[in-house]
Amino acid sequence: MRTLVYGLLAYLMTGAGMSLASEDAAMLEKGKYLAKAADCVACHTAPGKEPYAGGLAFELPFGTLYSPNITPDRETGIGGWSDEQFVKALQEGIGPEGDHYYPAFPYTSYTKMPREDILAIKAYLFSLDPVEQSAPENDIAFPFNQRWGLYFWNLLFLDEGRFEPDPDRSEDWNRGAYLVTGPGHCGECHTPRNLFQAMDSSERLAGADLGGWRAYNISGSDSHGIGTWTEEQLVNYFRQGYAEGLGVAGGPMAEVVELSLRHLNDRDLRAIATYLKQTEPQATGLPRPTPLADTLAAPEQPGLGSKVFAEACASCHQWNGEGNQSPAATLAGLKTVHDPKARNLMGILMEGNPASSLPVNHRMPDFGTIYNDYELSALATFVLQHFGGLDAEVTPEQIRERQAAALH
């Protein structure tokens, strides 16, 4: 054994050995970066469990799916997978036993990734400590639990093939296009689904409902998307989770910023911004709001909603919505306060945004455990009417329904 160890050390000290070790290290680093870009940890980590060990529940129209363990454990994870099996899973949505994955796993986007990028992610995952943890059994209603039917779904909706750069576009545009449509799989959340739960290509990036939240329109539309945002504003949003007076990440998007986007380098973030601003405009969803901040002040006759706002919110957001301690607290101009359905507003009030990576004055407290249903509904109604100028109301029943959905 000692001879073998000495021989290995001697080999690594040679030029060939050092080159091989350097190549392996570079591949692991590339795989780690791409795993961040693909946000693998978000879907493959259950609350309170080990990263990448799976078990996260996905509530879908036809039942509940649980993400699998993708640590290198040989019994419950992917430790026994070959390179070919891993590539086939990501590019075609087919597992080692020939079973088809449900498209909740975004292989419809990962199919654009080349083999070398996929194998870099595999190398990184295999460098992690194995975790022995089996995912719960999926609870899928008939006939959707018949996976063979996904063969026909793929024939209709899987555009299998690798990303091809457009020679008429810039290098940054092509890099951004690859990241958005491939590993970043932005369209999976920001594109509405058709009757068969496939992305509607006619409304790409036009926004969609997602587990009670609204993933907003991120197409190049000036009126409904991010067309008027500067690249600097977009990069700041990707990096810090807000663009003053334009958008603040909450819910699933805050998680994307926390676990994925903020870890990407500046060049890639600018490439994503370049590409998104030049995507086909989709004039659907919530239009870009007009801030009302110049005319707003504390109400002369406060009700329950304004009293709660005065107690819990005014010190950070101010009565005119311009923000006090941080530009991240700016409410004026946000779609969140102009959505009559209050989807993201209810979510952020009840869940907050406590991401540890954010400065303290950028975090949003969780008010769902502090105030009751009536107080939260009154607060949400006040915010919509005061900052959004809407004739809208949030009821206690809506708050209870949202809380129940979050606990399910």
mmCIF file of C-alpha atoms in Angstrom:
data_model
loop_
_atom_site.group_PDB
_atom_site.id
_atom_site.type_symbol
_atom_site.label_atom_id
_atom_site.label_comp_id
_atom_site.label_asym_id
_atom_site.label_seq_id
_atom_site.Cartn_x
_atom_site.Cartn_y
_atom_site.Cartn_z
ATOM 1 C CA MET A 1 0.000 0.000 0.000
ATOM 2 C CA ARG A 2 2.847 2.383 0.906
ATOM 3 C CA THR A 3 4.450 1.742 -2.473
ATOM 4 C CA LEU A 4 1.181 2.505 -4.217
ATOM 5 C CA VAL A 5 0.751 5.781 -2.301
ATOM 6 C CA TYR A 6 4.311 6.869 -3.007
ATOM 7 C CA GLY A 7 3.835 5.984 -6.662
ATOM 8 C CA LEU A 8 0.667 8.043 -6.863
ATOM 9 C CA LEU A 9 2.337 11.033 -5.202
ATOM 10 C CA ALA A 10 5.275 10.752 -7.556
ATOM 11 C CA TYR A 11 2.921 10.660 -10.530
ATOM 12 C CA LEU A 12 1.011 13.725 -9.319
ATOM 13 C CA MET A 13 4.280 15.605 -8.958
ATOM 14 C CA THR A 14 5.100 15.025 -12.602
ATOM 15 C CA GLY A 15 3.873 17.388 -15.297
ATOM 16 C CA ALA A 16 1.247 14.918 -16.484
ATOM 17 C CA GLY A 17 -0.059 14.294 -12.975
ATOM 18 C CA MET A 18 -0.211 17.979 -12.110
ATOM 19 C CA SER A 19 -1.999 18.697 -15.387
ATOM 20 C CA LEU A 20 -4.562 15.974 -14.690
ATOM 21 C CA ALA A 21 -5.159 17.246 -11.146
ATOM 22 C CA SER A 22 -5.540 20.783 -12.483
ATOM 23 C CA GLU A 23 -8.049 19.626 -15.102
ATOM 24 C CA ASP A 24 -10.076 17.766 -12.461
ATOM 25 C CA ALA A 25 -10.119 20.828 -10.213
ATOM 26 C CA ALA A 26 -11.233 23.036 -13.091
ATOM 27 C CA MET A 27 -14.020 20.594 -13.966
ATOM 28 C CA LEU A 28 -15.249 20.524 -10.368
ATOM 29 C CA GLU A 29 -15.233 24.308 -10.206
ATOM 30 C CA LYS A 30 -17.125 24.519 -13.497
ATOM 31 C CA GLY A 31 -19.634 21.960 -12.263
ATOM 32 C CA LYS A 32 -20.181 23.828 -9.008
ATOM 33 C CA TYR A 33 -20.783 27.061 -10.932
ATOM 34 C CA LEU A 34 -23.214 25.430 -13.354
ATOM 35 C CA ALA A 35 -25.057 23.726 -10.492
ATOM 36 C CA LYS A 36 -25.545 27.214 -9.012
ATOM 37 C CA ALA A 37 -26.700 28.562 -12.389
ATOM 38 C CA ALA A 38 -29.185 25.670 -12.640
ATOM 39 C CA ASP A 39 -30.290 26.201 -9.010
ATOM 40 C CA CYS A 40 -30.169 22.443 -8.404
ATOM 41 C CA VAL A 41 -30.083 22.774 -4.614
ATOM 42 C CA ALA A 42 -33.419 24.637 -4.475
ATOM 43 C CA CYS A 43 -35.473 21.754 -5.857
ATOM 44 C CA HIS A 44 -33.434 18.908 -4.395
ATOM 45 C CA THR A 45 -33.406 20.036 -0.761
ATOM 46 C CA ALA A 46 -36.331 19.519 1.612
ATOM 47 C CA PRO A 47 -36.795 21.954 4.538
ATOM 48 C CA GLY A 48 -34.479 21.020 7.387
ATOM 49 C CA LYS A 49 -32.743 18.283 5.381
ATOM 50 C CA GLU A 50 -29.298 17.925 3.826
ATOM 51 C CA PRO A 51 -28.584 19.809 0.578
ATOM 52 C CA TYR A 52 -29.197 17.834 -2.623
ATOM 53 C CA ALA A 53 -30.724 14.898 -0.689
ATOM 54 C CA GLY A 54 -34.179 15.439 -2.226
ATOM 55 C CA GLY A 55 -37.612 15.054 -0.702
ATOM 56 C CA LEU A 56 -39.006 18.502 -1.567
ATOM 57 C CA ALA A 57 -42.726 18.314 -2.378
ATOM 58 C CA PHE A 58 -44.141 19.825 -5.581
ATOM 59 C CA GLU A 59 -47.891 20.356 -5.601
ATOM 60 C CA LEU A 60 -49.128 19.981 -9.183
ATOM 61 C CA PRO A 61 -52.633 19.911 -10.703
ATOM 62 C CA PHE A 62 -52.518 16.109 -10.880
ATOM 63 C CA GLY A 63 -50.866 15.293 -7.535
ATOM 64 C CA THR A 64 -47.703 15.623 -5.469
ATOM 65 C CA LEU A 65 -44.178 14.930 -6.692
ATOM 66 C CA TYR A 66 -41.082 14.637 -4.520
ATOM 67 C CA SER A 67 -37.624 15.531 -5.787
ATOM 68 C CA PRO A 68 -35.047 12.723 -5.772
ATOM 69 C CA ASN A 69 -31.781 12.475 -3.892
ATOM 70 C CA ILE A 70 -28.906 13.585 -6.170
ATOM 71 C CA THR A 71 -26.041 13.067 -3.736
ATOM 72 C CA PRO A 72 -23.569 10.261 -4.643
ATOM 73 C CA ASP A 73 -25.178 7.743 -2.265
ATOM 74 C CA ARG A 74 -25.326 4.466 -4.206
ATOM 75 C CA GLU A 75 -28.543 3.178 -2.635
ATOM 76 C CA THR A 76 -30.787 6.240 -2.444
ATOM 77 C CA GLY A 77 -28.961 8.759 -4.638
ATOM 78 C CA ILE A 78 -27.163 8.781 -7.987
ATOM 79 C CA GLY A 79 -23.868 7.218 -6.890
ATOM 80 C CA GLY A 80 -24.350 4.270 -9.231
ATOM 81 C CA TRP A 81 -25.198 6.327 -12.314
ATOM 82 C CA SER A 82 -22.944 6.266 -15.350
ATOM 83 C CA ASP A 83 -22.089 9.336 -17.411
ATOM 84 C CA GLU A 84 -24.497 8.190 -20.121
ATOM 85 C CA GLN A 85 -27.357 7.774 -17.666
ATOM 86 C CA PHE A 86 -26.822 11.221 -16.166
ATOM 87 C CA VAL A 87 -26.653 12.915 -19.572
ATOM 88 C CA LYS A 88 -29.752 11.076 -20.779
ATOM 89 C CA ALA A 89 -31.674 12.176 -17.683
ATOM 90 C CA LEU A 90 -30.926 15.850 -18.254
ATOM 91 C CA GLN A 91 -31.186 15.932 -22.024
ATOM 92 C CA GLU A 92 -34.098 13.541 -22.560
ATOM 93 C CA GLY A 93 -35.850 13.225 -19.193
ATOM 94 C CA ILE A 94 -35.293 9.449 -19.014
ATOM 95 C CA GLY A 95 -33.979 7.703 -15.909
ATOM 96 C CA PRO A 96 -31.498 4.811 -15.630
ATOM 97 C CA GLU A 97 -34.308 2.235 -15.690
ATOM 98 C CA GLY A 98 -35.888 3.768 -18.774
ATOM 99 C CA ASP A 99 -38.645 5.508 -16.825
ATOM 100 C CA HIS A 100 -39.741 8.964 -17.970
ATOM 101 C CA TYR A 101 -39.441 11.929 -15.626
ATOM 102 C CA TYR A 102 -42.300 14.346 -15.153
ATOM 103 C CA PRO A 103 -41.511 17.742 -16.707
ATOM 104 C CA ALA A 104 -41.592 19.333 -13.250
ATOM 105 C CA PHE A 105 -37.933 18.353 -13.630
ATOM 106 C CA PRO A 106 -36.899 20.966 -16.237
ATOM 107 C CA TYR A 107 -35.203 18.623 -18.695
ATOM 108 C CA THR A 108 -37.124 20.519 -21.377
ATOM 109 C CA SER A 109 -34.622 23.324 -20.687
ATOM 110 C CA TYR A 110 -31.603 21.258 -19.657
ATOM 111 C CA THR A 111 -31.747 19.534 -23.051
ATOM 112 C CA LYS A 112 -30.018 22.642 -24.413
ATOM 113 C CA MET A 113 -26.937 21.934 -22.282
ATOM 114 C CA PRO A 114 -23.972 20.225 -23.989
ATOM 115 C CA ARG A 115 -22.588 16.960 -22.680
ATOM 116 C CA GLU A 116 -19.459 18.567 -21.220
ATOM 117 C CA ASP A 117 -21.473 20.991 -19.064
ATOM 118 C CA ILE A 118 -23.733 18.205 -17.814
ATOM 119 C CA LEU A 119 -20.771 15.988 -16.932
ATOM 120 C CA ALA A 120 -19.159 18.886 -15.075
ATOM 121 C CA ILE A 121 -22.286 19.098 -12.888
ATOM 122 C CA LYS A 122 -22.125 15.330 -12.362
ATOM 123 C CA ALA A 123 -18.487 15.581 -11.311
ATOM 124 C CA TYR A 124 -19.386 18.251 -8.775
ATOM 125 C CA LEU A 125 -22.344 16.286 -7.377
ATOM 126 C CA PHE A 126 -20.160 13.190 -7.070
ATOM 127 C CA SER A 127 -17.630 15.210 -5.069
ATOM 128 C CA LEU A 128 -20.228 15.837 -2.342
ATOM 129 C CA ASP A 129 -20.693 13.680 0.726
ATOM 130 C CA PRO A 130 -23.261 10.936 0.061
ATOM 131 C CA VAL A 131 -26.496 11.230 2.022
ATOM 132 C CA GLU A 132 -28.656 8.174 2.604
ATOM 133 C CA GLN A 133 -32.202 9.505 2.240
ATOM 134 C CA SER A 134 -35.041 8.123 0.149
ATOM 135 C CA ALA A 135 -37.691 10.474 -1.212
ATOM 136 C CA PRO A 136 -41.344 9.791 -0.306
ATOM 137 C CA GLU A 137 -43.453 8.019 -2.901
ATOM 138 C CA ASN A 138 -45.119 10.318 -5.413
ATOM 139 C CA ASP A 139 -48.864 10.733 -4.961
ATOM 140 C CA ILE A 140 -50.098 11.073 -8.541
ATOM 141 C CA ALA A 141 -53.690 10.479 -9.640
ATOM 142 C CA PHE A 142 -54.594 8.056 -12.441
ATOM 143 C CA PRO A 143 -53.976 8.263 -15.386
ATOM 144 C CA PHE A 144 -51.108 10.687 -14.774
ATOM 145 C CA ASN A 145 -49.259 8.079 -12.714
ATOM 146 C CA GLN A 146 -48.740 6.064 -15.894
ATOM 147 C CA ARG A 147 -45.306 7.306 -16.894
ATOM 148 C CA TRP A 148 -45.384 5.662 -20.306
ATOM 149 C CA GLY A 149 -47.770 8.420 -21.353
ATOM 150 C CA LEU A 150 -44.890 10.870 -21.082
ATOM 151 C CA TYR A 151 -43.386 9.274 -24.179
ATOM 152 C CA PHE A 152 -46.180 10.890 -26.192
ATOM 153 C CA TRP A 153 -45.910 14.130 -24.181
ATOM 154 C CA ASN A 154 -42.244 14.345 -25.176
ATOM 155 C CA LEU A 155 -43.096 13.730 -28.829
ATOM 156 C CA LEU A 156 -45.371 16.759 -28.704
ATOM 157 C CA PHE A 157 -43.538 19.150 -26.417
ATOM 158 C CA LEU A 158 -39.862 18.212 -25.939
ATOM 159 C CA ASP A 159 -37.665 20.138 -28.373
ATOM 160 C CA GLU A 160 -34.677 17.896 -27.727
ATOM 161 C CA GLY A 161 -31.366 19.379 -28.847
ATOM 162 C CA ARG A 162 -28.425 21.473 -27.775
ATOM 163 C CA PHE A 163 -28.219 25.259 -27.780
ATOM 164 C CA GLU A 164 -26.953 26.659 -31.070
ATOM 165 C CA PRO A 165 -25.425 30.172 -30.989
ATOM 166 C CA ASP A 166 -26.868 32.735 -33.367
ATOM 167 C CA PRO A 167 -23.974 33.976 -35.559
ATOM 168 C CA ASP A 168 -25.805 37.266 -36.138
ATOM 169 C CA ARG A 169 -25.907 38.048 -32.409
ATOM 170 C CA SER A 170 -23.190 39.199 -30.003
ATOM 171 C CA GLU A 171 -21.221 36.866 -27.795
ATOM 172 C CA ASP A 172 -22.938 38.317 -24.707
ATOM 173 C CA TRP A 173 -26.399 37.802 -26.228
ATOM 174 C CA ASN A 174 -25.612 34.175 -27.011
ATOM 175 C CA ARG A 175 -24.201 33.543 -23.548
ATOM 176 C CA GLY A 176 -27.295 35.089 -21.999
ATOM 177 C CA ALA A 177 -29.588 33.074 -24.284
ATOM 178 C CA TYR A 178 -27.840 29.865 -23.231
ATOM 179 C CA LEU A 179 -28.058 30.636 -19.517
ATOM 180 C CA VAL A 180 -31.714 31.740 -19.656
ATOM 181 C CA THR A 181 -33.044 28.934 -21.850
ATOM 182 C CA GLY A 182 -30.694 26.189 -20.664
ATOM 183 C CA PRO A 183 -29.327 25.810 -17.127
ATOM 184 C CA GLY A 184 -31.160 28.854 -15.758
ATOM 185 C CA HIS A 185 -34.509 27.508 -17.126
ATOM 186 C CA CYS A 186 -36.168 30.902 -16.520
ATOM 187 C CA GLY A 187 -39.072 30.134 -18.819
ATOM 188 C CA GLU A 188 -40.140 27.179 -16.665
ATOM 189 C CA CYS A 189 -41.520 29.641 -14.098
ATOM 190 C CA HIS A 190 -42.068 32.784 -16.171
ATOM 191 C CA THR A 191 -43.942 31.192 -19.097
ATOM 192 C CA PRO A 192 -47.614 30.172 -18.774
ATOM 193 C CA ARG A 193 -48.541 26.503 -19.250
ATOM 194 C CA ASN A 194 -51.032 25.061 -21.693
ATOM 195 C CA LEU A 195 -53.692 22.444 -20.945
ATOM 196 C CA PHE A 196 -51.045 19.700 -21.027
ATOM 197 C CA GLN A 197 -48.726 21.549 -18.603
ATOM 198 C CA ALA A 198 -46.198 22.351 -21.327
ATOM 199 C CA MET A 199 -44.782 25.859 -21.672
ATOM 200 C CA ASP A 200 -46.869 27.978 -24.029
ATOM 201 C CA SER A 201 -44.341 29.032 -26.665
ATOM 202 C CA SER A 202 -46.663 31.764 -27.941
ATOM 203 C CA GLU A 203 -46.339 33.619 -24.608
ATOM 204 C CA ARG A 204 -42.724 32.953 -23.743
ATOM 205 C CA LEU A 205 -41.583 34.776 -20.593
ATOM 206 C CA ALA A 206 -44.965 36.546 -20.328
ATOM 207 C CA GLY A 207 -45.418 35.582 -16.665
ATOM 208 C CA ALA A 208 -47.257 32.778 -14.883
ATOM 209 C CA ASP A 209 -48.828 31.769 -11.577
ATOM 210 C CA LEU A 210 -46.604 29.595 -9.433
ATOM 211 C CA GLY A 211 -47.790 28.058 -6.162
ATOM 212 C CA GLY A 212 -49.765 31.123 -5.119
ATOM 213 C CA TRP A 213 -47.064 33.526 -6.325
ATOM 214 C CA ARG A 214 -46.935 35.422 -9.592
ATOM 215 C CA ALA A 215 -43.791 35.083 -11.698
ATOM 216 C CA TYR A 216 -43.917 38.390 -13.555
ATOM 217 C CA ASN A 217 -43.468 39.118 -17.241
ATOM 218 C CA ILE A 218 -39.709 39.255 -17.959
ATOM 219 C CA SER A 219 -39.911 39.664 -21.734
ATOM 220 C CA GLY A 220 -38.505 42.703 -23.520
ATOM 221 C CA SER A 221 -41.882 44.486 -23.396
ATOM 222 C CA ASP A 222 -41.679 48.153 -22.326
ATOM 223 C CA SER A 223 -45.274 48.173 -21.103
ATOM 224 C CA HIS A 224 -45.469 44.829 -19.272
ATOM 225 C CA GLY A 225 -41.983 43.368 -19.020
ATOM 226 C CA ILE A 226 -38.453 44.567 -18.286
ATOM 227 C CA GLY A 227 -37.895 46.478 -21.532
ATOM 228 C CA THR A 228 -37.440 49.832 -19.778
ATOM 229 C CA TRP A 229 -35.082 48.465 -17.122
ATOM 230 C CA THR A 230 -31.434 49.280 -17.663
ATOM 231 C CA GLU A 231 -28.901 46.462 -17.680
ATOM 232 C CA GLU A 232 -27.489 47.903 -14.454
ATOM 233 C CA GLN A 233 -30.893 47.701 -12.775
ATOM 234 C CA LEU A 234 -31.349 44.118 -13.901
ATOM 235 C CA VAL A 235 -27.897 43.103 -12.671
ATOM 236 C CA ASN A 236 -28.580 44.756 -9.316
ATOM 237 C CA TYR A 237 -31.841 42.804 -9.092
ATOM 238 C CA PHE A 238 -30.055 39.546 -9.878
ATOM 239 C CA ARG A 239 -27.308 40.295 -7.382
ATOM 240 C CA GLN A 240 -29.242 41.845 -4.479
ATOM 241 C CA GLY A 241 -32.883 40.964 -5.103
ATOM 242 C CA TYR A 242 -34.210 44.428 -5.840
ATOM 243 C CA ALA A 243 -34.192 47.283 -8.323
ATOM 244 C CA GLU A 244 -35.348 50.491 -6.678
ATOM 245 C CA GLY A 245 -38.902 51.398 -7.654
ATOM 246 C CA LEU A 246 -39.083 48.533 -10.162
ATOM 247 C CA GLY A 247 -39.049 45.195 -8.408
ATOM 248 C CA VAL A 248 -38.244 43.326 -5.199
ATOM 249 C CA ALA A 249 -37.737 39.557 -5.205
ATOM 250 C CA GLY A 250 -40.018 37.583 -2.917
ATOM 251 C CA GLY A 251 -40.980 33.946 -2.435
ATOM 252 C CA PRO A 252 -39.510 31.603 -5.082
ATOM 253 C CA MET A 253 -37.712 34.475 -6.830
ATOM 254 C CA ALA A 254 -35.990 35.514 -3.612
ATOM 255 C CA GLU A 255 -34.800 31.928 -3.342
ATOM 256 C CA VAL A 256 -33.454 32.033 -6.899
ATOM 257 C CA VAL A 257 -31.470 35.164 -6.047
ATOM 258 C CA GLU A 258 -30.237 33.676 -2.762
ATOM 259 C CA LEU A 259 -29.192 30.265 -4.076
ATOM 260 C CA SER A 260 -28.384 30.926 -7.723
ATOM 261 C CA LEU A 261 -28.179 34.331 -9.378
ATOM 262 C CA ARG A 262 -26.068 36.165 -6.811
ATOM 263 C CA HIS A 263 -23.353 33.517 -7.231
ATOM 264 C CA LEU A 264 -22.902 34.165 -10.947
ATOM 265 C CA ASN A 265 -20.127 36.423 -12.207
ATOM 266 C CA ASP A 266 -20.834 39.923 -13.463
ATOM 267 C CA ARG A 267 -20.242 39.034 -17.097
ATOM 268 C CA ASP A 268 -22.885 36.295 -17.006
ATOM 269 C CA LEU A 269 -25.373 38.494 -15.165
ATOM 270 C CA ARG A 270 -24.923 41.206 -17.791
ATOM 271 C CA ALA A 271 -25.278 38.614 -20.542
ATOM 272 C CA ILE A 272 -28.597 37.499 -19.046
ATOM 273 C CA ALA A 273 -29.737 41.129 -18.867
ATOM 274 C CA THR A 274 -28.663 41.722 -22.488
ATOM 275 C CA TYR A 275 -30.616 38.712 -23.705
ATOM 276 C CA LEU A 276 -33.798 39.355 -21.689
ATOM 277 C CA LYS A 277 -34.045 42.956 -22.848
ATOM 278 C CA GLN A 278 -33.978 41.760 -26.459
ATOM 279 C CA THR A 279 -36.519 38.942 -26.134
ATOM 280 C CA GLU A 280 -39.810 39.191 -28.025
ATOM 281 C CA PRO A 281 -42.085 41.654 -26.170
ATOM 282 C CA GLN A 282 -45.164 40.076 -24.596
ATOM 283 C CA ALA A 283 -47.795 42.689 -23.692
ATOM 284 C CA THR A 284 -49.688 40.500 -21.222
ATOM 285 C CA GLY A 285 -50.021 40.306 -17.459
ATOM 286 C CA LEU A 286 -49.704 43.247 -15.099
ATOM 287 C CA PRO A 287 -48.679 46.456 -16.896
ATOM 288 C CA ARG A 288 -45.813 48.587 -15.657
ATOM 289 C CA PRO A 289 -47.361 50.702 -12.848
ATOM 290 C CA THR A 290 -47.218 54.451 -12.418
ATOM 291 C CA PRO A 291 -45.900 55.414 -8.958
ATOM 292 C CA LEU A 292 -48.226 57.505 -6.782
ATOM 293 C CA ALA A 293 -45.592 58.521 -4.244
ATOM 294 C CA ASP A 294 -45.810 62.292 -4.827
ATOM 295 C CA THR A 295 -49.394 62.438 -3.587
ATOM 296 C CA LEU A 296 -49.267 59.935 -0.714
ATOM 297 C CA ALA A 297 -49.364 60.718 2.997
ATOM 298 C CA ALA A 298 -50.627 59.130 6.204
ATOM 299 C CA PRO A 299 -54.458 58.929 6.204
ATOM 300 C CA GLU A 300 -56.295 61.430 8.393
ATOM 301 C CA GLN A 301 -58.768 58.816 9.597
ATOM 302 C CA PRO A 302 -56.795 55.603 10.114
ATOM 303 C CA GLY A 303 -58.475 52.200 9.922
ATOM 304 C CA LEU A 304 -57.195 48.807 11.016
ATOM 305 C CA GLY A 305 -54.971 48.400 7.927
ATOM 306 C CA SER A 306 -53.296 51.782 8.255
ATOM 307 C CA LYS A 307 -52.832 51.241 11.997
ATOM 308 C CA VAL A 308 -50.988 47.980 11.350
ATOM 309 C CA PHE A 309 -48.954 49.712 8.628
ATOM 310 C CA ALA A 310 -48.034 52.503 11.059
ATOM 311 C CA GLU A 311 -47.007 49.951 13.658
ATOM 312 C CA ALA A 312 -45.070 47.495 11.505
ATOM 313 C CA CYS A 313 -44.259 49.005 8.114
ATOM 314 C CA ALA A 314 -44.034 52.808 8.007
ATOM 315 C CA SER A 315 -40.605 53.037 9.622
ATOM 316 C CA CYS A 316 -39.042 51.193 6.660
ATOM 317 C CA HIS A 317 -41.404 51.908 3.775
ATOM 318 C CA GLN A 318 -42.704 55.395 4.720
ATOM 319 C CA TRP A 319 -46.217 56.575 3.951
ATOM 320 C CA ASN A 320 -45.221 57.677 0.446
ATOM 321 C CA GLY A 321 -43.624 54.300 -0.322
ATOM 322 C CA GLU A 322 -40.200 55.730 -1.110
ATOM 323 C CA GLY A 323 -38.348 53.648 1.442
ATOM 324 C CA ASN A 324 -36.417 54.892 4.421
ATOM 325 C CA GLN A 325 -33.496 52.763 5.591
ATOM 326 C CA SER A 326 -32.777 51.236 2.200
ATOM 327 C CA PRO A 327 -33.843 51.592 -1.453
ATOM 328 C CA ALA A 328 -34.886 47.933 -1.179
ATOM 329 C CA ALA A 329 -37.828 49.181 0.918
ATOM 330 C CA THR A 330 -39.256 51.287 -1.925
ATOM 331 C CA LEU A 331 -42.892 50.331 -2.609
ATOM 332 C CA ALA A 332 -43.798 53.017 -5.136
ATOM 333 C CA GLY A 333 -43.742 51.584 -8.647
ATOM 334 C CA LEU A 334 -43.769 47.887 -7.691
ATOM 335 C CA LYS A 335 -46.125 45.459 -9.422
ATOM 336 C CA THR A 336 -46.571 43.804 -6.028
ATOM 337 C CA VAL A 337 -48.716 46.694 -4.789
ATOM 338 C CA HIS A 338 -50.566 47.091 -8.100
ATOM 339 C CA ASP A 339 -51.833 43.506 -8.423
ATOM 340 C CA PRO A 340 -55.550 43.405 -7.491
ATOM 341 C CA LYS A 341 -55.210 39.687 -6.695
ATOM 342 C CA ALA A 342 -52.451 40.533 -4.177
ATOM 343 C CA ARG A 343 -50.675 37.237 -4.912
ATOM 344 C CA ASN A 344 -47.118 38.284 -4.117
ATOM 345 C CA LEU A 345 -48.218 40.825 -1.531
ATOM 346 C CA MET A 346 -49.925 38.180 0.597
ATOM 347 C CA GLY A 347 -46.928 35.890 0.208
ATOM 348 C CA ILE A 348 -44.349 38.464 1.269
ATOM 349 C CA LEU A 349 -46.463 39.598 4.236
ATOM 350 C CA MET A 350 -46.845 36.046 5.509
ATOM 351 C CA GLU A 351 -43.404 34.663 4.664
ATOM 352 C CA GLY A 352 -41.124 37.691 4.603
ATOM 353 C CA ASN A 353 -37.645 37.490 3.116
ATOM 354 C CA PRO A 354 -35.157 36.591 5.865
ATOM 355 C CA ALA A 355 -32.302 35.568 3.531
ATOM 356 C CA SER A 356 -29.097 35.564 5.571
ATOM 357 C CA SER A 357 -27.091 36.876 2.604
ATOM 358 C CA LEU A 358 -29.026 40.167 2.655
ATOM 359 C CA PRO A 359 -28.008 43.157 4.768
ATOM 360 C CA VAL A 360 -30.273 43.527 7.790
ATOM 361 C CA ASN A 361 -31.957 46.622 6.350
ATOM 362 C CA HIS A 362 -32.862 44.669 3.190
ATOM 363 C CA ARG A 363 -34.687 41.844 4.959
ATOM 364 C CA MET A 364 -38.448 41.568 5.301
ATOM 365 C CA PRO A 365 -39.874 40.206 8.577
ATOM 366 C CA ASP A 366 -42.409 37.388 8.644
ATOM 367 C CA PHE A 367 -45.703 38.943 9.759
ATOM 368 C CA GLY A 368 -47.700 35.724 9.307
ATOM 369 C CA THR A 369 -46.877 34.631 12.853
ATOM 370 C CA ILE A 370 -47.387 38.074 14.399
ATOM 371 C CA TYR A 371 -50.740 39.277 13.072
ATOM 372 C CA ASN A 372 -54.043 37.444 12.718
ATOM 373 C CA ASP A 373 -56.042 36.883 9.534
ATOM 374 C CA TYR A 374 -58.114 40.049 9.963
ATOM 375 C CA GLU A 375 -55.084 42.251 10.589
ATOM 376 C CA LEU A 376 -53.182 40.809 7.629
ATOM 377 C CA SER A 377 -56.141 41.174 5.285
ATOM 378 C CA ALA A 378 -56.706 44.767 6.435
ATOM 379 C CA LEU A 379 -53.002 45.553 5.963
ATOM 380 C CA ALA A 380 -52.930 44.016 2.463
ATOM 381 C CA THR A 381 -56.086 45.919 1.502
ATOM 382 C CA PHE A 382 -54.621 49.176 2.762
ATOM 383 C CA VAL A 383 -51.386 48.656 0.794
ATOM 384 C CA LEU A 384 -53.285 47.944 -2.437
ATOM 385 C CA GLN A 385 -55.544 50.953 -2.053
ATOM 386 C CA HIS A 386 -52.963 53.396 -0.678
ATOM 387 C CA PHE A 387 -49.911 52.560 -2.820
ATOM 388 C CA GLY A 388 -51.583 50.963 -5.830
ATOM 389 C CA GLY A 389 -54.604 53.244 -6.074
ATOM 390 C CA LEU A 390 -56.741 50.126 -6.533
ATOM 391 C CA ASP A 391 -60.348 49.522 -5.625
ATOM 392 C CA ALA A 392 -59.404 46.086 -4.294
ATOM 393 C CA GLU A 393 -59.875 44.149 -1.085
ATOM 394 C CA VAL A 394 -58.155 41.170 0.512
ATOM 395 C CA THR A 395 -60.394 39.120 2.784
ATOM 396 C CA PRO A 396 -59.483 37.079 5.871
ATOM 397 C CA GLU A 397 -60.618 33.989 3.942
ATOM 398 C CA GLN A 398 -57.994 34.669 1.257
ATOM 399 C CA ILE A 399 -55.327 34.932 3.944
ATOM 400 C CA ARG A 400 -56.424 31.630 5.496
ATOM 401 C CA GLU A 401 -56.461 29.907 2.111
ATOM 402 C CA ARG A 402 -52.962 31.158 1.371
ATOM 403 C CA GLN A 403 -51.700 30.013 4.774
ATOM 404 C CA ALA A 404 -53.277 26.578 4.298
ATOM 405 C CA ALA A 405 -51.680 26.214 0.861
ATOM 406 C CA ALA A 406 -48.269 27.128 2.291
ATOM 407 C CA LEU A 407 -48.588 24.466 4.999
ATOM 408 C CA HIS A 408 -49.735 21.723 2.593
#
